[in-house]
PDB file of C-alpha atoms in Angstrom:
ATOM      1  CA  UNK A   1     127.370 100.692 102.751  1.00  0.00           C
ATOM      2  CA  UNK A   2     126.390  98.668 106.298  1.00  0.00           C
ATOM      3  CA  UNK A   3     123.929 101.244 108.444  1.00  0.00           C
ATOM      4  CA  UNK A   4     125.167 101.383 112.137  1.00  0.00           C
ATOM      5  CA  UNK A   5     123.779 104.305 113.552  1.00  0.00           C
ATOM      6  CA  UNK A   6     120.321 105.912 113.028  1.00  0.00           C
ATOM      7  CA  UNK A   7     119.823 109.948 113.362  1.00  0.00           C
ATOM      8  CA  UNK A   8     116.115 111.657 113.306  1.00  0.00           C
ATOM      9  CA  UNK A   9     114.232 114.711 112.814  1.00  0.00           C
ATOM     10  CA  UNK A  10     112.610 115.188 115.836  1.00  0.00           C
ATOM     11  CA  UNK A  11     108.958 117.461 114.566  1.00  0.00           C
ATOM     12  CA  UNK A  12     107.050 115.653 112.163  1.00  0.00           C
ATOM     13  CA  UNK A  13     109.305 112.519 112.024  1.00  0.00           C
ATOM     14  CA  UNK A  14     108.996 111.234 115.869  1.00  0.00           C
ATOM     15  CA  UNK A  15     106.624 113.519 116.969  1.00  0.00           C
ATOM     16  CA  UNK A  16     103.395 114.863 116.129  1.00  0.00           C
ATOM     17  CA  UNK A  17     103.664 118.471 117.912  1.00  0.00           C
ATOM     18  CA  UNK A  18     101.254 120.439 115.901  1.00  0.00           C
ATOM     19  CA  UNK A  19      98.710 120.382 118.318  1.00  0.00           C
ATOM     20  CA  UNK A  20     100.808 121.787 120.733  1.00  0.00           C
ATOM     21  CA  UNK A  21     102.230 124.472 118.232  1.00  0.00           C
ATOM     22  CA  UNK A  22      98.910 125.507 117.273  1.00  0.00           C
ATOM     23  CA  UNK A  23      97.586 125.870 120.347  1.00  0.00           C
ATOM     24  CA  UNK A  24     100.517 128.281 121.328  1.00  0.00           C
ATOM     25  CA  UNK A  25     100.274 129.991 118.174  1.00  0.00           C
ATOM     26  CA  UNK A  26      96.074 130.289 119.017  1.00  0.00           C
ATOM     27  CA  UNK A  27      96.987 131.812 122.600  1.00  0.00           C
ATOM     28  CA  UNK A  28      98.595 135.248 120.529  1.00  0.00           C
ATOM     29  CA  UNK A  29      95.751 135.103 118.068  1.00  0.00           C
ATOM     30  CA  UNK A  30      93.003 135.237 120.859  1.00  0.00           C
ATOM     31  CA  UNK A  31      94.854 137.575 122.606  1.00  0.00           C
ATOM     32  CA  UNK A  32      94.650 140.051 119.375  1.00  0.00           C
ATOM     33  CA  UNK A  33      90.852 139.166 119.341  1.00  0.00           C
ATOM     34  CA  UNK A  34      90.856 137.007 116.476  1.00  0.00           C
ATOM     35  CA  UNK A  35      89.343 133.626 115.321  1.00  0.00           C
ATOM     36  CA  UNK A  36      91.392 130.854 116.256  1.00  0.00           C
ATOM     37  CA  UNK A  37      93.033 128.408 113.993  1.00  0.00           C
ATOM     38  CA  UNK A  38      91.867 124.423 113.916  1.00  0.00           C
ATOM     39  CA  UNK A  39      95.049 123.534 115.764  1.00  0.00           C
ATOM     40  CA  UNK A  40      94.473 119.989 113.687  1.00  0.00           C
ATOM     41  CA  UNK A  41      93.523 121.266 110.535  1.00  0.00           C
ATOM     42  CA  UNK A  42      95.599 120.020 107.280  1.00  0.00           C
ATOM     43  CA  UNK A  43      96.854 123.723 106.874  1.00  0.00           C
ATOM     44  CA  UNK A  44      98.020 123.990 110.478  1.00  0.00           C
ATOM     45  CA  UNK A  45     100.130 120.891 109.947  1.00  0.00           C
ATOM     46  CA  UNK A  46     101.226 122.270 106.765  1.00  0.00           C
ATOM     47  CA  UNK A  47     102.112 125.341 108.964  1.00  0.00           C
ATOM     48  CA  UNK A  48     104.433 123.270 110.808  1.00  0.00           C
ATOM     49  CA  UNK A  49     106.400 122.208 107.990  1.00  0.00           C
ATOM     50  CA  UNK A  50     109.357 124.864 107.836  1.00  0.00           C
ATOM     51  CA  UNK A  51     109.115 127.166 110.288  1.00  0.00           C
ATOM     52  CA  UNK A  52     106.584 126.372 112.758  1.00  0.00           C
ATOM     53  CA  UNK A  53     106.663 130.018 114.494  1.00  0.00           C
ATOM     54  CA  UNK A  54     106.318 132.316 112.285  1.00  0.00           C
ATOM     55  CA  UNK A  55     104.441 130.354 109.396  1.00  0.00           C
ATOM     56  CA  UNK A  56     101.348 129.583 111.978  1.00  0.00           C
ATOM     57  CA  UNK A  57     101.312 133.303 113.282  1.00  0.00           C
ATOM     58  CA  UNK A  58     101.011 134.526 109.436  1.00  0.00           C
ATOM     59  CA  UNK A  59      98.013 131.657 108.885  1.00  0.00           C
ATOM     60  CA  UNK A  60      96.180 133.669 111.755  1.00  0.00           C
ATOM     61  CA  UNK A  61      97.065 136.869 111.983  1.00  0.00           C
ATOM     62  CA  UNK A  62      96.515 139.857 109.276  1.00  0.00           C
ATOM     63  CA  UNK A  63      99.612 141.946 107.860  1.00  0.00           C
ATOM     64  CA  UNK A  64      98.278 145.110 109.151  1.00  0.00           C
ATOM     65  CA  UNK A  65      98.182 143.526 112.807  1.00  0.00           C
ATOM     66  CA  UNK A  66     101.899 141.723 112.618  1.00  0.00           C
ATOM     67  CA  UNK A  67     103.434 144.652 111.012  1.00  0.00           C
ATOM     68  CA  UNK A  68     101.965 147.170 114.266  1.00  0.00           C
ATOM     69  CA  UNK A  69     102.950 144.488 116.991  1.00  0.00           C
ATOM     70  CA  UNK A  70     106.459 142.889 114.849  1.00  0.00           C
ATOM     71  CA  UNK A  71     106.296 139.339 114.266  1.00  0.00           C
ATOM     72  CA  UNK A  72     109.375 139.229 116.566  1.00  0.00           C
ATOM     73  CA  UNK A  73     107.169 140.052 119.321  1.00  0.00           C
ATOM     74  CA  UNK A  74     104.380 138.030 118.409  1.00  0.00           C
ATOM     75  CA  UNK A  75     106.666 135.273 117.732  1.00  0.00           C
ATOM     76  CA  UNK A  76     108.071 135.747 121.239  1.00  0.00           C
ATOM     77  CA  UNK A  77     104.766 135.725 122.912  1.00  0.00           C
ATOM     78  CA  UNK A  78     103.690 132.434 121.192  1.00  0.00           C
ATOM     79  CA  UNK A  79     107.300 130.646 122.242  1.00  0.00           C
ATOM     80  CA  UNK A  80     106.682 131.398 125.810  1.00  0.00           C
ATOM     81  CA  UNK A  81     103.285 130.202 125.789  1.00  0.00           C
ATOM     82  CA  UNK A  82     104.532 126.988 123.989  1.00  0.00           C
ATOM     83  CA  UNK A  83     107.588 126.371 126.641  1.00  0.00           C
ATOM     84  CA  UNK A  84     104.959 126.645 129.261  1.00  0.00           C
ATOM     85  CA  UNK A  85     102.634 123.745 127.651  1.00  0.00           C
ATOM     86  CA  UNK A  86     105.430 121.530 125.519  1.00  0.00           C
ATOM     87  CA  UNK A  87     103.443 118.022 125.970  1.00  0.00           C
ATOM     88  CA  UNK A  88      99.721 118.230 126.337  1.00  0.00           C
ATOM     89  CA  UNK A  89      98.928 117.391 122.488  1.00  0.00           C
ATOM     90  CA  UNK A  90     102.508 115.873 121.260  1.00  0.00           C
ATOM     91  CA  UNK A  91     102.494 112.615 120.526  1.00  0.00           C
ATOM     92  CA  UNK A  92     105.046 110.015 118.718  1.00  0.00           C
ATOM     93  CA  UNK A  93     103.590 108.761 115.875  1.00  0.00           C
ATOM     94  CA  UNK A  94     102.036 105.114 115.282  1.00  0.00           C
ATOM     95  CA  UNK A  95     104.799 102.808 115.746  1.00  0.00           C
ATOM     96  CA  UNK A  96     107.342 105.085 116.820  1.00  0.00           C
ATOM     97  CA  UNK A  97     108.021 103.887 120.695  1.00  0.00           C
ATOM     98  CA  UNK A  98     107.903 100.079 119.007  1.00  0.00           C
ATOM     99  CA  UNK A  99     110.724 101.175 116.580  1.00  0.00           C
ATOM    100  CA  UNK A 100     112.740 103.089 119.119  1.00  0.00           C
ATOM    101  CA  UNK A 101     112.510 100.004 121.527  1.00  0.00           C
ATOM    102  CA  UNK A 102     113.718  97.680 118.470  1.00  0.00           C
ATOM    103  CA  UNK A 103     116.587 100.160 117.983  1.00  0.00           C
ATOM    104  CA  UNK A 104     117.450 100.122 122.601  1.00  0.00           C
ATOM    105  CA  UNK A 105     116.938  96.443 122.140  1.00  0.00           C
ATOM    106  CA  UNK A 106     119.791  95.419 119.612  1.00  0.00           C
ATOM    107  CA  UNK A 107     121.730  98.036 120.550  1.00  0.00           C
ATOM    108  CA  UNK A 108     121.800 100.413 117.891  1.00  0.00           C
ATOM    109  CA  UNK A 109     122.549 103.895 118.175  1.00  0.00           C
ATOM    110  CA  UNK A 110     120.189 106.438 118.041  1.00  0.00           C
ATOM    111  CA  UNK A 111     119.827 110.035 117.810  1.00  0.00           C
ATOM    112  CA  UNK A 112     118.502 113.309 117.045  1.00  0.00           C
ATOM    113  CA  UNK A 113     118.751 116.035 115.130  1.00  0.00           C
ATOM    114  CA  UNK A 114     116.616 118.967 114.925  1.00  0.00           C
ATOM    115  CA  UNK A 115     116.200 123.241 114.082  1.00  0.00           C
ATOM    116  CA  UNK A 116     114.606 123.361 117.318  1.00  0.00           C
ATOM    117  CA  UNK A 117     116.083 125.772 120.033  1.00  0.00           C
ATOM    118  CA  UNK A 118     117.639 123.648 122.692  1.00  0.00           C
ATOM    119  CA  UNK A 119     115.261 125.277 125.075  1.00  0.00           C
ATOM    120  CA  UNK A 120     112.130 123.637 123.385  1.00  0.00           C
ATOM    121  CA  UNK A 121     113.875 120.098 122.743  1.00  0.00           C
ATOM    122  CA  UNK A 122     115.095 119.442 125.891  1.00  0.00           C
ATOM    123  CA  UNK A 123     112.476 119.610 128.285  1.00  0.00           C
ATOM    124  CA  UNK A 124     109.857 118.019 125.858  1.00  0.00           C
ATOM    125  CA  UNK A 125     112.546 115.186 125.353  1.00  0.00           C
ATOM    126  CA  UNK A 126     112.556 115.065 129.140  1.00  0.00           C
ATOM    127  CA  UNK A 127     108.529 114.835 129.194  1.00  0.00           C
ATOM    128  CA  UNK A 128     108.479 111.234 127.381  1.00  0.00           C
ATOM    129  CA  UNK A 129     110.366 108.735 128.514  1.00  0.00           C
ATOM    130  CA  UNK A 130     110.650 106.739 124.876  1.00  0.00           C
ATOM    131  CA  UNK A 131     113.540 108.907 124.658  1.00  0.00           C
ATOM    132  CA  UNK A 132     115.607 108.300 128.042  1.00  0.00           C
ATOM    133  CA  UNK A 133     118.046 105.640 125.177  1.00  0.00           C
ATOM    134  CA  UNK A 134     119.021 108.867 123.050  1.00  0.00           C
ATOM    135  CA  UNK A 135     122.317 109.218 123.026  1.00  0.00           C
ATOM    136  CA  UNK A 136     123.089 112.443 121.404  1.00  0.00           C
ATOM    137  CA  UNK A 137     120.774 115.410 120.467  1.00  0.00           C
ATOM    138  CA  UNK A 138     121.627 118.537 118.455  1.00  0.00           C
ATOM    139  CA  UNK A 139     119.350 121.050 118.545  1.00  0.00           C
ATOM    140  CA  UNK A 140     119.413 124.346 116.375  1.00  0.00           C
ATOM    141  CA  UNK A 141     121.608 126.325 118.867  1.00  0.00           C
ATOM    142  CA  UNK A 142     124.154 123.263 119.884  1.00  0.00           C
ATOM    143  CA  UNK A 143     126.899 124.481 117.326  1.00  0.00           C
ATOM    144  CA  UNK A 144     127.203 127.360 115.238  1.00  0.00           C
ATOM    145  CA  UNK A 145     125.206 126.350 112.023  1.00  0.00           C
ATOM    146  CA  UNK A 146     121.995 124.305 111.639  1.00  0.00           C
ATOM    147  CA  UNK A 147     120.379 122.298 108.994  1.00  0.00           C
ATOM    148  CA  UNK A 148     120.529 122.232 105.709  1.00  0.00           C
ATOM    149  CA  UNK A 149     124.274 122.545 106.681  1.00  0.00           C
ATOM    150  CA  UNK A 150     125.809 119.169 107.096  1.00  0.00           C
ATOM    151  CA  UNK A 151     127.778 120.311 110.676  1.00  0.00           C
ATOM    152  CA  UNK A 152     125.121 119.116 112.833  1.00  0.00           C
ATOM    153  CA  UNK A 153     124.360 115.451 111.265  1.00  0.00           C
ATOM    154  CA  UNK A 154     128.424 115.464 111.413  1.00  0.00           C
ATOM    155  CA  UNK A 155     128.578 116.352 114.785  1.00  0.00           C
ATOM    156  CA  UNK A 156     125.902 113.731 116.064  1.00  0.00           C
ATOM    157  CA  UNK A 157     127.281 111.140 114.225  1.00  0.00           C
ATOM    158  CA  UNK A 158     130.804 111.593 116.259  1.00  0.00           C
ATOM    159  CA  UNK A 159     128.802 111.473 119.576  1.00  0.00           C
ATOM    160  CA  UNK A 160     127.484 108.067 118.290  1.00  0.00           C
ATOM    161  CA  UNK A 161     130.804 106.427 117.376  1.00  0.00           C
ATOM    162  CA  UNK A 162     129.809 106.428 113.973  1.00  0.00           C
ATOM    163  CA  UNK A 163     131.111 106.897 110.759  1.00  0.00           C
ATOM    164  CA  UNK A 164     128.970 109.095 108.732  1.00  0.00           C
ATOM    165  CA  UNK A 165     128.360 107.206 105.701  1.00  0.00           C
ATOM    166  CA  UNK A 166     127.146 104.592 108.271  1.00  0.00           C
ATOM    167  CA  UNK A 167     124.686 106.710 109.590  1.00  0.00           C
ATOM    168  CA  UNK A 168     120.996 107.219 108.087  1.00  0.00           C
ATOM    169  CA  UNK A 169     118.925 110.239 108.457  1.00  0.00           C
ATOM    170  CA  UNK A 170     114.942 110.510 108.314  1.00  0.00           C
ATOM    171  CA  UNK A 171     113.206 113.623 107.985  1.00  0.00           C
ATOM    172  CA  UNK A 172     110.231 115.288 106.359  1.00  0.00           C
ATOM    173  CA  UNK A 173     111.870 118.534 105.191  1.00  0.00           C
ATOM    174  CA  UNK A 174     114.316 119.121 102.104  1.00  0.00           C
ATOM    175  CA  UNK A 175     116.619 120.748 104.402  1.00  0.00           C
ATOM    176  CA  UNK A 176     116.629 117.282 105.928  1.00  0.00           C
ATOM    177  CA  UNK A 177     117.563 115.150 102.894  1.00  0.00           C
ATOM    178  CA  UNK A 178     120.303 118.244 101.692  1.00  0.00           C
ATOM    179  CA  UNK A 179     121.832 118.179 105.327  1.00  0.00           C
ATOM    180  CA  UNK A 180     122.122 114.676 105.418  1.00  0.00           C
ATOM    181  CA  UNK A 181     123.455 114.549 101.110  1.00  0.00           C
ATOM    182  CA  UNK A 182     126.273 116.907 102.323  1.00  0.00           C
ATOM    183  CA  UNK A 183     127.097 114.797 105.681  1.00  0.00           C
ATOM    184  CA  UNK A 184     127.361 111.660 103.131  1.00  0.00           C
ATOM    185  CA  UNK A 185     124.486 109.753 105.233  1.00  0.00           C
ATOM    186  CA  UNK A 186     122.032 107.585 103.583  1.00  0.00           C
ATOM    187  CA  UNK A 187     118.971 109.976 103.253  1.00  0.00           C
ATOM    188  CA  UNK A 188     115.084 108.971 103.740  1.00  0.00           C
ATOM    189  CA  UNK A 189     112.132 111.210 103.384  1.00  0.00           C
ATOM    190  CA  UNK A 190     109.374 110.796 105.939  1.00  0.00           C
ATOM    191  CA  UNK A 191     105.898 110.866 104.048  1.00  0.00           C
ATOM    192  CA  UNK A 192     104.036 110.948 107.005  1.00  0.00           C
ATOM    193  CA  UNK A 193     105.293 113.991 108.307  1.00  0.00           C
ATOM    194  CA  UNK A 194     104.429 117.419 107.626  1.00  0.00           C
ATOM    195  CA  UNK A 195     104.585 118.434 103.767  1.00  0.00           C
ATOM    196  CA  UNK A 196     103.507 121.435 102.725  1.00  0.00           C
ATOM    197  CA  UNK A 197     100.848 121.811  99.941  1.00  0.00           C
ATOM    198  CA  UNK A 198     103.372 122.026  96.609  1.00  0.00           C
ATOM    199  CA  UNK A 199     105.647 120.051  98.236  1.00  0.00           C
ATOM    200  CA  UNK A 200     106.925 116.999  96.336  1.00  0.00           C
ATOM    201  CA  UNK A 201     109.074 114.661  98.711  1.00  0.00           C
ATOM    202  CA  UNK A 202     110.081 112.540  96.228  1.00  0.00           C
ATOM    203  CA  UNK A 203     111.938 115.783  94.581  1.00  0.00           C
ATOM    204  CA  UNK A 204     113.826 115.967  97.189  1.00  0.00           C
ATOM    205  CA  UNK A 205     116.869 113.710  96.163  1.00  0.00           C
ATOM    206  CA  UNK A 206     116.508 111.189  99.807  1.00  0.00           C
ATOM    207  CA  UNK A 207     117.828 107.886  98.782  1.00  0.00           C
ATOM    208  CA  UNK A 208     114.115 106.169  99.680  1.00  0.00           C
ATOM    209  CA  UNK A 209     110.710 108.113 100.297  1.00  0.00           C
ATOM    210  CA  UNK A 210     108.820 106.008 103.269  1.00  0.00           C
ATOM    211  CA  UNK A 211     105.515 106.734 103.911  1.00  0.00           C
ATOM    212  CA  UNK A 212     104.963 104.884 107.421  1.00  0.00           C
ATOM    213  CA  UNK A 213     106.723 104.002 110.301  1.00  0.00           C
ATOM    214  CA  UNK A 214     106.203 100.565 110.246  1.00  0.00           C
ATOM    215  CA  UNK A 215     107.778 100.865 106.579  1.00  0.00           C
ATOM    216  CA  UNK A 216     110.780 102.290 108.337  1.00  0.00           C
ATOM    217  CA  UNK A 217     110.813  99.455 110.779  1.00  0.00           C
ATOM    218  CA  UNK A 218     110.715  97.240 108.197  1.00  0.00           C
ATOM    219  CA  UNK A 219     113.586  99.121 106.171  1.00  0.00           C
ATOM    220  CA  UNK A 220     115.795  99.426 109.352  1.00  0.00           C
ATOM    221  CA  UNK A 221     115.382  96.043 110.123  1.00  0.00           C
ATOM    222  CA  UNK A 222     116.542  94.653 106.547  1.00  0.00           C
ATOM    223  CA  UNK A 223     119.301  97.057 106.819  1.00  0.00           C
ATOM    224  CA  UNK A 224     120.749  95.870 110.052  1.00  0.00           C
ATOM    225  CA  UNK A 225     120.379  91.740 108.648  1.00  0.00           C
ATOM    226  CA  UNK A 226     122.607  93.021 105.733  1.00  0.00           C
ATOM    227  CA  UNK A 227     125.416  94.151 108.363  1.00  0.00           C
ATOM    228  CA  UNK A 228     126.004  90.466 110.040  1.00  0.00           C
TER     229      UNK A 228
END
């Protein structure tokens, strides 16, 4: 089946936001008087992976502490910090803005679809420009379910004009490659992004593991020659 429209995880498929994450997560762990975490560190990015919040407050803060303050608290400390300071570490990955421009230039729709809050993605979308061509992005809070349910992928793929099982989806979470199974997209796993330790992306059932960008550019590219 001919790909016409191309939908991606936004965190650890676009954009490298760990530094950013960490650091908010760092500004509640200071505050409690503890070490900071290396915001760059292999298990911060592994942090990142699932649930960014709550995963990096648990790497630096102790039970005892989380359980007297409530992680929802903590959590909510660390999210206001982060709105505050969206886009002073985040950066798209090697190759990204080239592929994105390849995609604006031949006119192929593009998108995104991601579990974070619409408060977060929006105004760090607005922050770059490489993203001024998206043309639809669902965020967790957009509709009434979020990944690994297929309604989101479904939903973006009708803003594009696009029939789903024209549509690929790249992301670097399982959820990822079960939400885009059950929308009946063509599934790829992003190596590059944030796997956790234990992790196997090649378990994950995606119709292609890449491990680069430029291998997606590449893959893309011999995709769209196959559709004239």
């Amino acid at each position: 089946m001919s790909i016409k429209g191309v939908l991606f995880d936004l965190d650890g498929t676009l954009l490298d936001t760990a530094g950013d994450m960490g650091a908010a997560a760092n500004h509640v762990i200071a505050s409690l008087g503890l070490p900071v975490l290396p915001v760059l560190s292999d298990a911060v990015l592994q942090c990142t992976t699932s649930d960014g919040s709550y995963a990096l407050l648990r790497a630096g803060i102790n039970a005892a502490l989380i359980e007297q303050h409530g992680i929802e608290a903590l959590r909510g400390q660390m999210l206001a910090f982060y709105r505050q300071n969206l886009c002073h570490h985040t950066r798209p990955y090697e190759g990204v803005p080239e592929l994105l421009g390849w995609l604006n230039q031949h006119d192929i729709p593009w998108g995104i679809v991601t579990n974070k809050p619409s408060a977060l993605t929006l105004p760090l979308l607005a922050e770059l420009p490489l993203f001024d061509a998206c043309r639809v992005t669902v965020s967790s809070d957009t509709l009434a379910f979020k990944k690994p349910h297929p309604a989101p992928l479904l939903f973006a793929a009708e803003q594009l004009v696009v029939e789903p099982e024209r549509c690929v989806y790249i992301g670097d979470h399982k959820r990822d490659m079960e939400a885009g199974r059950a929308a009946g997209m063509t599934t790829i796993a992003a190596v590059w992004g944030y796997i956790s330790a234990g992790e196997d992306p090649y378990q994950w059932l995606a119709d292609h593991q890449i491990h680069t960008v430029l291998g997606l550019s590449n893959w893309l590219k011999d995709a769209v020659e196959l559709n004239r």
